[in-house]
Every structure is written in structure tokens, then in C-alpha cells.
Amino acid sequence: MSTHQRAVEQIRQSYAEIPGDAAPRLAKATSNLFRFRDAGKTARLSARDLAEVISVDPVSMTAEVQGMTTYEHLVDATLPYGLMPYVVPQLKTITLGGAVTGLGIESTSFRDGLPHESVEELEILTGDGRIIVARDDNEHRDLFRSFPNSYGTLGYALRIKIKLRKVQPYVHLTHVKFTDADKCMLAMQEICDSMEHDGQPVDFVDGVYFTPGEMYVTLGRFSDRAPYVSDYTGMRIYYQSIRKRKRDWLTVRDYLWRWDTDWFWCSRAFGVQQPVVRSLMPRRYMRSDVYRRLVALDRKYGVTARVDRWAGRPVSEAVIQDVEAPIERGAEFLEFFHDKVGMTPVWMCPLKANSRWPLYPLEPGKLYVNFGFWGMVSLPRGQFDGYYNRLIENAVHDLDGHKSLYSTSFYAREQFWQLYNGDAYWPVKREYDPNGRLLDLYDKCVRGR
Ligand SMILES: Cc1cc2nc3c(=O)[nH]c(=O)nc-3n(C[C@H](O)[C@H](O)[C@H](O)COP(=O)(O)OP(=O)(O)OC[C@H]3O[C@@H](n4cnc5c(N)ncnc54)[C@H](O)[C@@H]3O)c2cc1C
């Protein structure tokens, strides 16, 4: 029996031993979910020994990877072959299974879509305890197509075969400034459609909105040589560099993790961007998973909430979301967000689904922009938790957009199933989890059980 087969047998047994009245909860070392609600009656599903890269094949340009493998680990295994996954989400501890069943968007998404679009095969522990290999061309096609955006409610991915792309050692960055959101969206659309800028090919596109009059689109191009390389894993801070310089060079590895060191800009909340604190902070702690753990502890013990109460500060709401709007309506979303929420910066990343995925309601071939915003916003007097998040949900759907489910959601049940394609979900759920051992998508992602 191979190491992988032993790990599969181990998780299958662990699953079988879970009492019928407890919802299984994947026991893994890290998470990037932002739903911290009471877990109710749950039982840990041991996912030991499922976090390795099984093989990288430089000839077929594919990799076989266990479901709980982090992208950091995966990229470390592929880069020596001059290869990378088609889409590498920015946070080092996002796992391949988490990105394929949940959210994964990055600066190659304008061309390569979402991480599930470069998956060739999924080995899944289904809700009814079977181990199934699902592909786009076999009898489990319905499971393969419905897995993206199912958030572990149909089964758990144990092994994933993915396609890889060639890389070059360096990435040349150009930060293009805009003072108007309409022009910014138009330019982004033109660049994504032509995959060029100033006559040069473009391999990566994302951007940052700082104020209504200051936003940047960052274009990345592979290169075999670099005149110098910048380092944003120490005293310098990547997101601040975007405002200061027009051009930059990074190694491909540093490019892929450019957002992780400061968790985009969210490390600000821990004082890590102040020069003195930063100079004292060991580099190994400047990582998104370290900050995420601090936030989880804070939520558990309510420290910030208590300090705010003592200091007489207004109550705040966590507004931590990634939403997608069609690019032609992107400027409208930014205007709404600035007027009604007012949090900055906002990450902008164009993406295009290359085919139809039943639970991921994006129109194939159509360009969207993902807007990512993560922080606390003071509530107006008389308003309660959920106020801003509900405004955002309504705005996104008025703009024919889509909201990711890794954080809080407030939809009513009926509305949710309309938006997230209950008609497609339920037949697959009944086929692979007939006794409802796993929570359904609404209970898991909205009710947070
Ligand atoms: C501040 C912040 C910024 C973010 N920015 C981005 C971004 O820019 N781009 C992006 O792509 N994502 C982003 N994310 C979201 C993140 O990618 C998603 O939350 C992702 O689903 C987390 O994956 P994970 O591997 O950490 O899984 P977890 O957090 O452990 O789990 C996520 C969900 O997937 C399920 N799951 C996990 N592994 C498996 C598996 N093997 N099989 C089946 N189900 C599984 C879990 O049950 C759970 O429901 C951001 C999140 C935060 C908090």
C-alpha cells in the first residue's frame, strides 16, 4: 500500500467512526475561512498525512497532490521544474482542496480562471463514505462539475491532479496609475482581452484601489533576467511600493507570495507596519497564517471588542469579503463601496471562468473583477452586526455579481438557493450524501453550523 493509500484508508476509517449526530469537521493545521461562529455538535475528521505533493511530472506538466497540501508547499515542489499551478492564491496556507472547493483567485485568473479549471482529476471521500475518482469524462462528472464552491459539503478532496504552466525566473511589474474608476476598468478590460500592454505580453493582472482618485493596475510579465530584485519580506512593504514606484522586479517566488507577508495590508492592525515593530519582528512570523491565528484568538476571547467598549468606541462590524462584479459594472461597485462602506484599500483582480460550473455562478468567457476587502468598520448609531454585509450582498446582486462564501453571509434560505443553484446542487447532494452526513451548503456557509 502506498503512503497515499494508507492516508486514504485512515481518513475513511476516521469518517466511519464519527457518531451519526455530529457534523464532521476537517481537522487540519491551518484555515483561511472567516466564519468564526459556534460550531455546534461537530466531530474532528482526522486528515493526517494528506498534505504532500505526490509527484510532479515535468513532461506532461501535471502534478498529483494530496487535498490538504498548502500552495506554499506545492509551489516549492513545482518551481524547481520551472513550473507553477495555473492559479496560485496569495495566502501561503490556502490548500489545493480549499481553493478547489472554495475560493481561489489570483492575477492569472483573467486568463486561467479559477483553480478548479486546471484540475484533471479529483479523488473524493464522499458524504456516504465512498472513495471516488471524479473526472470531467467519467461517470462521476456531476460530482466533478459541482465540487467547486461546494465547500466540503459533498465530500473531501483527497488527491487532485492538476495542470502546470511554465514559468521564467523573474517577474517585471508595471504599476499603472488611474484617477478615475471608469477609465481603470476600461483599461483593465482592454489589457485582459488583448493580453498585452504597450506592445508587451502580460502574464499577470491585478490592482489596488486606494481612493476614488487613486488606483493602480499592476501588470506582470515573465522575464529570464532582472536588473535587480526587490524584497518585500523585510522592512519594505509591497502594497505601499505600488504608490511609490512605476516599475519593479521580483523573483517569481516572491511575486507569488507578495501579498502574504503583510496579509495584503491587514498586518497594519497588529502594528507590524510601524518601522520599529517591524525591525523587531522575526521574518518567520510575518505570514498570513500567523495573523489569522491572532485574529482567531482575539475573536475567541473578545479582547478587541472589550477594549473598544472600555474606550467608548462605536461597535464595529467585520467586513471581510471577496465579491465579483462584471467588469463593466466595476466602477459602480467601487462608487457604492466608497459611499456606503468607505473601507480602503480594496484589492481588484480580473477573472474569467472558461466554462460553466453549476455552483459557481459566473458567465463563461465574461470578464469580472474580484473586489477583496478585509477589515472592521464602525457601525452607524442604531445599526447592528450584519448591516454592511447585507448592503454589500444586495449591491453585488443588483450588479449581477457573485459573492464568495468563505466569510459571513446573511441570505434567506430561498434566496440563497436561487443564487447558488440549488437545482443543480440537490441532485448531486442526494446522490453522494443521501443521509446528509455532511452539512448542506446553506447550513454550512450561511448559518455557520
Ligand atoms: C483576508 C483574506 C483574503 C483572502 N483573499 C483571497 C484571495 O485574494 N484569493 C483567494 O483565492 N482566496 C482568498 N481568500 C479566501 C480563501 O482562499 C478561502 O477561504 C479558501 O477556501 C480557504 O482555503 P483553505 O485551504 O485555507 O481551507 P479551509 O479554510 O480549511 O477550508 C475552507 C472550506 O473548504 C473546505 N475544505 C478544505 N479542504 C477541503 C478538501 N480537501 N476537500 C473538500 N473541502 C475542503 C472546508 O471544509 C471549508 O468549508 C481570502 C481569505 C481571507 C480571510
Coordinates of C-alpha atoms and ligand atoms in Angstrom, one line a residue:
M1 CA 0.0 0.0 0.0
S2 CA 1.4 3.4 -0.9
T3 CA 1.7 6.2 1.7
H4 CA -1.2 8.0 0.0
Q5 CA -3.4 4.8 0.1
R6 CA -2.6 4.4 3.8
A7 CA -3.7 8.1 4.4
V8 CA -6.9 7.5 2.4
E9 CA -7.7 4.4 4.5
Q10 CA -7.0 6.3 7.7
I11 CA -9.4 9.2 6.8
R12 CA -12.1 6.8 5.6
Q13 CA -11.9 5.0 8.9
S14 CA -12.0 8.2 10.9
Y15 CA -15.1 9.3 8.9
A16 CA -16.8 5.9 9.6
E17 CA -16.2 6.4 13.4
I18 CA -17.9 9.8 13.6
P19 CA -21.2 9.5 15.5
G20 CA -24.2 10.0 13.3
D21 CA -25.4 13.1 15.2
A22 CA -22.2 15.1 14.8
A23 CA -21.2 17.0 11.7
P24 CA -17.7 16.1 10.6
R25 CA -15.1 18.9 10.8
L26 CA -11.9 18.6 8.9
A27 CA -9.0 18.6 11.4
K28 CA -6.2 20.4 9.6
A29 CA -3.4 22.7 10.9
T30 CA -4.5 25.9 9.1
S31 CA -7.6 27.6 7.7
N32 CA -8.3 30.8 5.8
L33 CA -12.0 30.7 6.5
F34 CA -13.5 33.8 8.1
R35 CA -16.6 32.3 9.8
F36 CA -16.0 32.0 13.5
R37 CA -19.4 31.0 14.7
D38 CA -20.3 28.4 17.3
A39 CA -19.6 25.1 15.7
G40 CA -22.5 23.2 17.4
K41 CA -22.0 19.5 17.7
T42 CA -19.1 18.6 15.5
A43 CA -16.5 15.8 15.4
R44 CA -12.9 16.1 14.2
L45 CA -12.2 14.3 10.9
S46 CA -8.6 13.3 11.0
A47 CA -6.9 14.4 7.8
R48 CA -3.4 13.3 8.8
D49 CA -0.8 12.6 6.2
L50 CA -2.8 14.2 3.4
A51 CA -0.7 17.3 2.9
E52 CA 2.0 16.2 0.5
V53 CA 2.8 16.6 -3.2
I54 CA 2.7 13.0 -4.5
S55 CA 4.5 13.7 -7.8
V56 CA 5.4 16.4 -10.3
D57 CA 5.6 15.3 -14.0
P58 CA 7.6 17.9 -16.0
V59 CA 6.8 16.1 -19.3
S60 CA 3.0 16.1 -19.1
M61 CA 3.3 19.3 -16.9
T62 CA 1.0 17.9 -14.3
A63 CA 1.1 17.3 -10.5
E64 CA -0.6 14.8 -8.2
V65 CA -1.2 16.5 -4.9
Q66 CA -2.9 15.5 -1.7
G67 CA -6.0 17.5 -0.8
M68 CA -4.7 19.3 2.3
T69 CA -1.4 20.4 0.7
T70 CA -0.7 24.1 1.0
Y71 CA 0.1 26.1 -2.0
E72 CA 3.4 27.1 -0.4
H73 CA 4.4 23.5 -0.3
L74 CA 3.1 22.9 -3.8
V75 CA 4.9 25.8 -5.3
D76 CA 8.1 24.8 -3.6
A77 CA 7.8 21.4 -5.3
T78 CA 6.9 22.7 -8.8
L79 CA 9.3 25.8 -9.2
P80 CA 12.5 23.7 -9.3
Y81 CA 11.0 22.2 -12.5
G82 CA 10.3 25.7 -13.9
L83 CA 6.5 25.1 -13.4
M84 CA 3.7 26.5 -11.3
P85 CA 0.0 25.8 -10.9
Y86 CA -2.2 27.8 -13.3
V87 CA -3.6 29.9 -10.4
V88 CA -1.8 30.3 -7.1
P89 CA -4.0 32.0 -4.4
Q90 CA -2.0 34.6 -2.5
L91 CA -2.0 33.2 1.0
K92 CA 0.6 30.5 1.6
T93 CA -1.5 28.2 3.7
I94 CA -4.5 28.1 1.3
T95 CA -4.7 24.4 0.4
L96 CA -5.4 23.0 -3.0
G97 CA -8.5 21.3 -1.6
G98 CA -9.7 24.5 0.0
A99 CA -9.2 26.5 -3.2
V100 CA -10.9 23.9 -5.5
T101 CA -13.9 23.5 -3.2
G102 CA -13.9 27.2 -2.1
L103 CA -12.3 30.3 -3.4
G104 CA -9.2 30.8 -5.4
I105 CA -8.5 33.9 -7.5
E106 CA -5.2 35.5 -8.4
S107 CA -3.5 37.6 -11.0
T108 CA -3.5 34.8 -13.7
S109 CA -7.3 34.4 -13.3
F110 CA -8.0 36.8 -16.2
R111 CA -6.6 34.1 -18.5
D112 CA -6.7 30.8 -16.5
G113 CA -9.9 31.3 -14.5
L114 CA -10.2 29.7 -11.1
P115 CA -8.0 26.8 -9.6
H116 CA -10.7 24.2 -10.3
E117 CA -10.4 24.9 -14.1
S118 CA -7.0 23.3 -14.3
V119 CA -8.0 20.2 -12.4
E120 CA -7.9 16.9 -14.3
E121 CA -9.0 14.5 -11.6
L122 CA -10.3 14.5 -8.1
E123 CA -10.2 11.7 -5.6
I124 CA -13.0 12.3 -3.2
L125 CA -14.2 10.9 0.1
T126 CA -18.0 11.4 -0.5
G127 CA -20.6 12.1 2.1
D128 CA -21.7 8.5 2.1
G129 CA -18.2 7.3 2.8
R130 CA -17.1 6.1 -0.6
I131 CA -13.8 6.9 -2.2
I132 CA -14.5 8.0 -5.8
V133 CA -12.3 9.3 -8.6
A134 CA -14.3 12.0 -10.4
R135 CA -13.3 13.4 -13.8
D136 CA -14.9 15.6 -16.4
D137 CA -15.2 12.5 -18.7
N138 CA -16.3 9.7 -16.3
E139 CA -19.5 8.5 -14.6
H140 CA -18.9 11.0 -11.7
R141 CA -18.8 14.0 -13.9
D142 CA -21.8 15.6 -12.0
L143 CA -19.7 15.5 -8.8
F144 CA -16.6 16.8 -10.6
R145 CA -18.5 19.8 -12.0
S146 CA -20.4 20.5 -8.8
F147 CA -17.4 20.3 -6.5
P148 CA -16.2 23.9 -7.0
N149 CA -18.0 26.2 -4.4
S150 CA -19.4 23.2 -2.5
Y151 CA -17.1 23.9 0.5
G152 CA -16.7 20.3 1.6
T153 CA -20.5 19.6 1.7
L154 CA -20.4 16.9 -1.0
G155 CA -17.2 15.3 0.1
Y156 CA -13.5 15.9 0.7
A157 CA -10.8 16.0 -2.0
L158 CA -8.0 13.6 -1.0
R159 CA -5.9 13.7 -4.2
I160 CA -6.0 16.2 -7.0
K161 CA -4.3 16.0 -10.4
I162 CA -3.7 19.5 -11.8
K163 CA -2.1 21.0 -14.9
L164 CA 1.0 23.2 -14.5
R165 CA 2.4 26.1 -16.5
K166 CA 5.9 27.1 -17.4
V167 CA 7.5 30.0 -15.5
Q168 CA 10.5 32.2 -16.0
P169 CA 12.7 33.1 -13.0
Y170 CA 11.6 36.8 -12.7
V171 CA 8.5 39.0 -13.0
H172 CA 8.7 42.5 -14.2
L173 CA 6.0 44.7 -12.7
T174 CA 4.5 47.9 -14.0
H175 CA 2.1 49.8 -11.8
V176 CA -0.2 52.0 -13.9
K177 CA -2.0 54.8 -12.0
F178 CA -5.6 55.8 -12.7
T179 CA -7.5 58.7 -11.2
D180 CA -10.9 57.6 -12.4
A181 CA -12.6 54.2 -11.8
D182 CA -14.4 54.0 -15.2
K183 CA -11.1 54.5 -17.0
C184 CA -9.4 52.0 -14.8
M185 CA -12.0 49.3 -15.6
L186 CA -11.8 50.1 -19.3
A187 CA -8.1 49.8 -19.3
M188 CA -8.2 46.5 -17.4
Q189 CA -10.7 45.1 -19.8
E190 CA -8.6 46.1 -22.8
I191 CA -5.4 44.6 -21.3
C192 CA -7.1 41.4 -20.3
D193 CA -8.7 41.0 -23.8
S194 CA -5.5 41.6 -25.7
M195 CA -3.2 40.1 -23.0
E196 CA -0.8 43.0 -23.9
H197 CA 0.2 46.4 -22.7
D198 CA 2.4 48.8 -24.7
G199 CA 3.1 46.0 -27.2
Q200 CA 4.4 43.7 -24.5
P201 CA 2.8 40.4 -23.4
V202 CA 1.1 40.4 -20.0
D203 CA 1.2 37.3 -17.7
F204 CA -0.4 38.7 -14.5
V205 CA -3.0 41.4 -13.8
D206 CA -4.3 42.7 -10.5
G207 CA -4.8 46.1 -8.9
V208 CA -5.4 48.2 -5.8
Y209 CA -8.0 50.9 -5.2
F210 CA -6.8 53.4 -2.6
T211 CA -9.2 56.4 -3.0
P212 CA -11.7 57.4 -5.7
G213 CA -8.9 59.4 -7.3
E214 CA -6.1 57.0 -6.9
M215 CA -6.0 53.4 -8.0
Y216 CA -3.4 51.2 -9.8
V217 CA -3.4 48.3 -12.2
T218 CA -0.4 46.1 -11.8
L219 CA 0.8 44.2 -14.8
G220 CA 3.3 41.4 -14.5
R221 CA 5.5 39.9 -17.3
F222 CA 7.8 36.9 -17.0
S223 CA 11.5 37.5 -17.7
D224 CA 14.6 35.5 -17.9
R225 CA 16.7 38.3 -16.5
A226 CA 16.3 41.1 -14.0
P227 CA 18.4 44.2 -13.5
Y228 CA 17.7 44.0 -9.7
V229 CA 15.1 42.3 -7.5
S230 CA 13.1 43.9 -4.7
D231 CA 12.5 42.3 -1.3
Y232 CA 9.2 42.9 0.5
T233 CA 9.7 40.2 3.2
G234 CA 11.6 42.5 5.4
M235 CA 11.4 46.2 6.2
R236 CA 9.7 47.2 2.9
I237 CA 6.0 46.7 2.3
Y238 CA 4.7 45.6 -1.0
Y239 CA 1.3 47.4 -1.2
Q240 CA 3.0 50.7 -0.2
S241 CA 5.5 50.2 -3.1
I242 CA 2.7 50.3 -5.6
R243 CA 2.1 54.0 -4.9
K244 CA 5.7 54.9 -4.9
R245 CA 7.2 53.3 -8.0
K246 CA 6.2 52.7 -11.5
R247 CA 8.3 49.6 -12.2
D248 CA 9.7 46.8 -10.1
W249 CA 11.3 43.3 -10.4
L250 CA 10.7 40.3 -8.2
T251 CA 11.7 36.7 -8.3
V252 CA 8.8 34.5 -9.3
R253 CA 8.6 33.0 -5.8
D254 CA 8.5 36.5 -4.2
Y255 CA 5.9 37.6 -6.8
L256 CA 3.6 34.7 -5.9
W257 CA 3.8 35.5 -2.2
R258 CA 4.0 39.3 -2.5
W259 CA 0.7 39.6 -0.6
D260 CA 1.3 37.1 2.1
T261 CA 4.0 38.9 4.2
D262 CA 1.5 41.7 5.2
W263 CA -1.7 39.7 4.5
F264 CA -2.3 42.2 1.8
W265 CA -2.4 45.3 4.1
C266 CA -4.1 43.6 7.1
S267 CA -0.9 43.3 9.1
R268 CA -1.5 47.0 9.9
A269 CA -3.9 46.0 12.6
F270 CA -1.0 44.3 14.5
G271 CA 1.3 47.3 14.3
V272 CA 3.7 45.3 12.0
Q273 CA 3.9 48.1 9.5
Q274 CA 5.5 50.5 12.0
P275 CA 9.2 50.6 11.4
V276 CA 10.3 49.9 15.0
V277 CA 7.9 47.0 15.5
R278 CA 8.8 45.7 12.0
S279 CA 12.5 45.8 12.7
L280 CA 12.0 43.7 15.9
M281 CA 9.6 41.2 14.3
P282 CA 11.3 37.9 13.2
R283 CA 10.6 37.4 9.5
R284 CA 9.3 33.9 10.1
Y285 CA 6.3 35.4 11.9
M286 CA 5.4 37.8 9.0
R287 CA 3.0 35.5 7.4
S288 CA -0.8 35.4 6.8
D289 CA -1.3 32.3 8.9
V290 CA 0.3 33.9 11.9
Y291 CA -2.0 36.9 11.7
R292 CA -5.0 34.7 11.0
R293 CA -4.3 32.8 14.3
L294 CA -4.1 36.1 16.2
V295 CA -7.5 37.1 14.8
A296 CA -9.0 33.7 15.8
L297 CA -7.7 34.2 19.4
D298 CA -9.0 37.7 19.5
R299 CA -12.4 36.6 18.4
K300 CA -12.4 33.7 20.9
Y301 CA -11.5 35.9 23.9
G302 CA -13.2 39.1 22.6
V303 CA -10.2 41.2 23.5
T304 CA -10.6 44.0 20.9
A305 CA -14.4 44.1 21.5
R306 CA -13.8 44.6 25.2
V307 CA -11.1 47.3 24.8
D308 CA -13.4 49.1 22.4
R309 CA -16.3 49.0 24.9
W310 CA -14.0 50.3 27.7
A311 CA -12.7 53.1 25.5
G312 CA -16.3 54.0 24.5
R313 CA -15.6 53.4 20.8
P314 CA -18.5 52.6 18.5
V315 CA -19.3 49.0 17.8
S316 CA -17.6 47.7 14.6
E317 CA -18.6 45.1 12.1
A318 CA -16.2 42.7 10.4
V319 CA -16.4 43.3 6.7
I320 CA -14.3 40.6 5.2
Q321 CA -15.4 39.5 1.8
D322 CA -14.4 38.8 -1.8
V323 CA -17.1 39.6 -4.4
E324 CA -17.2 39.6 -8.2
A325 CA -18.9 42.1 -10.4
P326 CA -18.9 42.2 -14.2
I327 CA -16.1 44.5 -15.2
E328 CA -18.4 47.0 -17.0
R329 CA -20.1 47.5 -13.6
G330 CA -16.9 47.5 -11.6
A331 CA -16.8 51.3 -11.3
E332 CA -20.4 51.3 -10.0
F333 CA -19.4 48.8 -7.3
L334 CA -16.4 51.0 -6.2
E335 CA -18.7 54.0 -6.0
F336 CA -21.2 52.2 -3.9
F337 CA -18.5 50.8 -1.7
H338 CA -16.8 54.1 -1.2
D339 CA -20.1 55.8 -0.3
K340 CA -21.7 53.2 1.9
V341 CA -18.8 51.3 3.5
G342 CA -15.7 53.5 2.9
M343 CA -13.0 51.0 3.7
T344 CA -9.7 51.1 1.8
P345 CA -7.6 49.7 0.2
V346 CA -9.6 47.3 -2.0
W347 CA -7.9 44.6 -4.0
M348 CA -9.0 44.3 -7.6
C349 CA -8.4 41.2 -9.7
P350 CA -9.9 40.4 -13.1
L351 CA -11.1 36.9 -13.7
K352 CA -12.8 34.9 -16.3
A353 CA -14.4 31.4 -16.0
N354 CA -13.6 29.4 -19.0
S355 CA -16.6 27.1 -18.8
R356 CA -19.8 26.7 -16.7
W357 CA -19.5 25.3 -13.2
P358 CA -23.0 24.7 -11.8
L359 CA -22.4 26.1 -8.2
Y360 CA -20.0 28.9 -9.3
P361 CA -22.4 31.3 -11.0
L362 CA -20.1 33.1 -13.4
E363 CA -20.9 33.5 -17.1
P364 CA -18.3 31.6 -19.1
G365 CA -16.0 33.9 -21.1
K366 CA -17.2 37.1 -19.4
L367 CA -14.7 39.2 -17.6
Y368 CA -15.4 40.0 -13.9
V369 CA -13.5 41.9 -11.3
N370 CA -13.0 40.4 -7.9
F371 CA -13.0 43.0 -5.2
G372 CA -11.4 41.9 -1.9
F373 CA -11.8 44.0 1.3
W374 CA -10.9 42.8 4.8
G375 CA -11.3 44.9 7.9
M376 CA -13.6 46.4 10.6
V377 CA -16.0 49.2 10.0
S378 CA -17.7 51.3 12.7
L379 CA -21.5 50.8 12.7
P380 CA -23.8 53.8 12.4
R381 CA -25.8 54.5 15.5
G382 CA -28.9 52.2 15.8
Q383 CA -27.4 49.6 13.4
F384 CA -26.4 46.0 14.2
D385 CA -23.9 43.5 13.1
G386 CA -24.7 42.4 9.5
Y387 CA -25.6 45.9 8.4
Y388 CA -22.7 46.5 6.0
N389 CA -22.5 42.8 4.9
R390 CA -26.2 42.9 3.9
L391 CA -25.7 46.2 2.0
I392 CA -22.9 44.5 0.1
E393 CA -24.8 41.3 -0.7
N394 CA -27.7 43.4 -2.1
A395 CA -25.3 45.7 -4.2
V396 CA -23.5 42.7 -5.6
H397 CA -26.7 41.0 -6.8
D398 CA -28.1 44.3 -8.2
L399 CA -24.9 44.4 -10.3
D400 CA -25.3 40.8 -11.5
G401 CA -22.3 39.8 -9.4
H402 CA -21.4 37.0 -7.2
K403 CA -20.2 36.6 -3.6
S404 CA -17.7 34.1 -2.2
L405 CA -18.8 32.0 0.7
Y406 CA -15.6 31.8 2.8
S407 CA -16.8 34.5 5.2
T408 CA -20.1 35.6 6.7
S409 CA -23.3 35.5 4.6
F410 CA -26.8 36.7 5.5
Y411 CA -29.1 35.4 2.8
A412 CA -32.5 33.9 3.4
R413 CA -32.7 30.2 2.5
E414 CA -34.8 30.6 -0.6
Q415 CA -32.8 33.5 -2.0
F416 CA -29.6 31.6 -1.3
W417 CA -30.7 28.5 -3.3
Q418 CA -31.7 30.7 -6.2
L419 CA -28.3 32.4 -6.3
Y420 CA -26.2 29.4 -5.7
N421 CA -28.1 27.0 -8.0
G422 CA -30.0 24.7 -5.6
D423 CA -31.5 23.0 -8.6
A424 CA -28.1 21.7 -9.6
Y425 CA -26.8 21.1 -6.0
W426 CA -29.5 18.9 -4.5
P427 CA -29.5 16.0 -7.0
V428 CA -25.7 15.7 -6.6
K429 CA -26.0 16.0 -2.8
R430 CA -28.6 13.3 -2.7
E431 CA -26.5 11.0 -4.9
Y432 CA -23.2 11.4 -2.9
D433 CA -24.5 12.2 0.6
P434 CA -28.0 10.6 0.7
N435 CA -28.2 10.6 4.5
G436 CA -27.0 14.2 4.9
R437 CA -23.9 13.2 6.9
L438 CA -22.3 16.5 5.8
L439 CA -24.0 19.8 6.3
D440 CA -25.6 21.3 3.3
L441 CA -24.2 24.4 1.7
Y442 CA -26.7 26.8 3.3
D443 CA -26.3 25.4 6.8
K444 CA -22.5 25.5 6.5
C445 CA -21.9 28.8 4.8
V446 CA -24.8 31.0 5.9
R447 CA -26.0 29.5 9.2
G448 CA -22.3 28.7 10.0
R449 CA -23.1 25.5 11.8
Ligands
LIG1 C1 -8.1 38.2 4.3 C2 -8.4 37.1 3.3 C3 -8.1 37.3 2.0 C4 -8.4 36.3 1.0 N1 -8.0 36.6 -0.2 C5 -8.2 35.7 -1.1 C6 -7.8 35.9 -2.4 O1 -7.4 37.0 -2.7 N2 -7.8 34.9 -3.3 C7 -8.3 33.7 -3.0 O2 -8.3 32.9 -3.8 N3 -8.8 33.5 -1.7 C8 -8.7 34.4 -0.8 N4 -9.2 34.2 0.4 C9 -10.1 33.0 0.7 C10 -9.5 31.6 0.9 O3 -8.9 31.3 -0.3 C11 -10.7 30.7 1.0 O4 -11.2 30.9 2.3 C12 -10.3 29.2 0.8 O5 -11.4 28.4 0.6 C13 -9.5 28.7 2.1 O6 -8.9 27.5 1.8 P1 -8.1 26.7 3.0 O7 -7.3 25.8 2.2 O8 -7.5 27.6 4.0 O9 -9.3 25.9 3.6 P2 -10.1 26.0 4.9 O10 -10.2 27.4 5.4 O11 -9.5 25.0 5.9 O12 -11.5 25.4 4.5 C14 -12.3 26.1 3.6 C15 -13.5 25.3 3.3 O13 -13.2 24.3 2.4 C16 -13.4 23.0 2.9 N5 -12.3 22.2 2.6 C17 -11.0 22.4 2.9 N6 -10.2 21.4 2.4 C18 -11.1 20.6 1.6 C19 -10.9 19.5 0.8 N7 -9.7 18.9 0.7 N8 -11.9 19.0 0.2 C20 -13.2 19.5 0.4 N9 -13.4 20.6 1.1 C21 -12.4 21.1 1.8 C22 -13.6 23.2 4.4 O14 -14.5 22.2 4.9 C23 -14.2 24.6 4.5 O15 -15.5 24.6 4.3 C24 -9.0 35.1 1.4 C25 -9.4 34.9 2.7 C26 -9.1 35.9 3.6 C27 -9.5 35.7 5.1

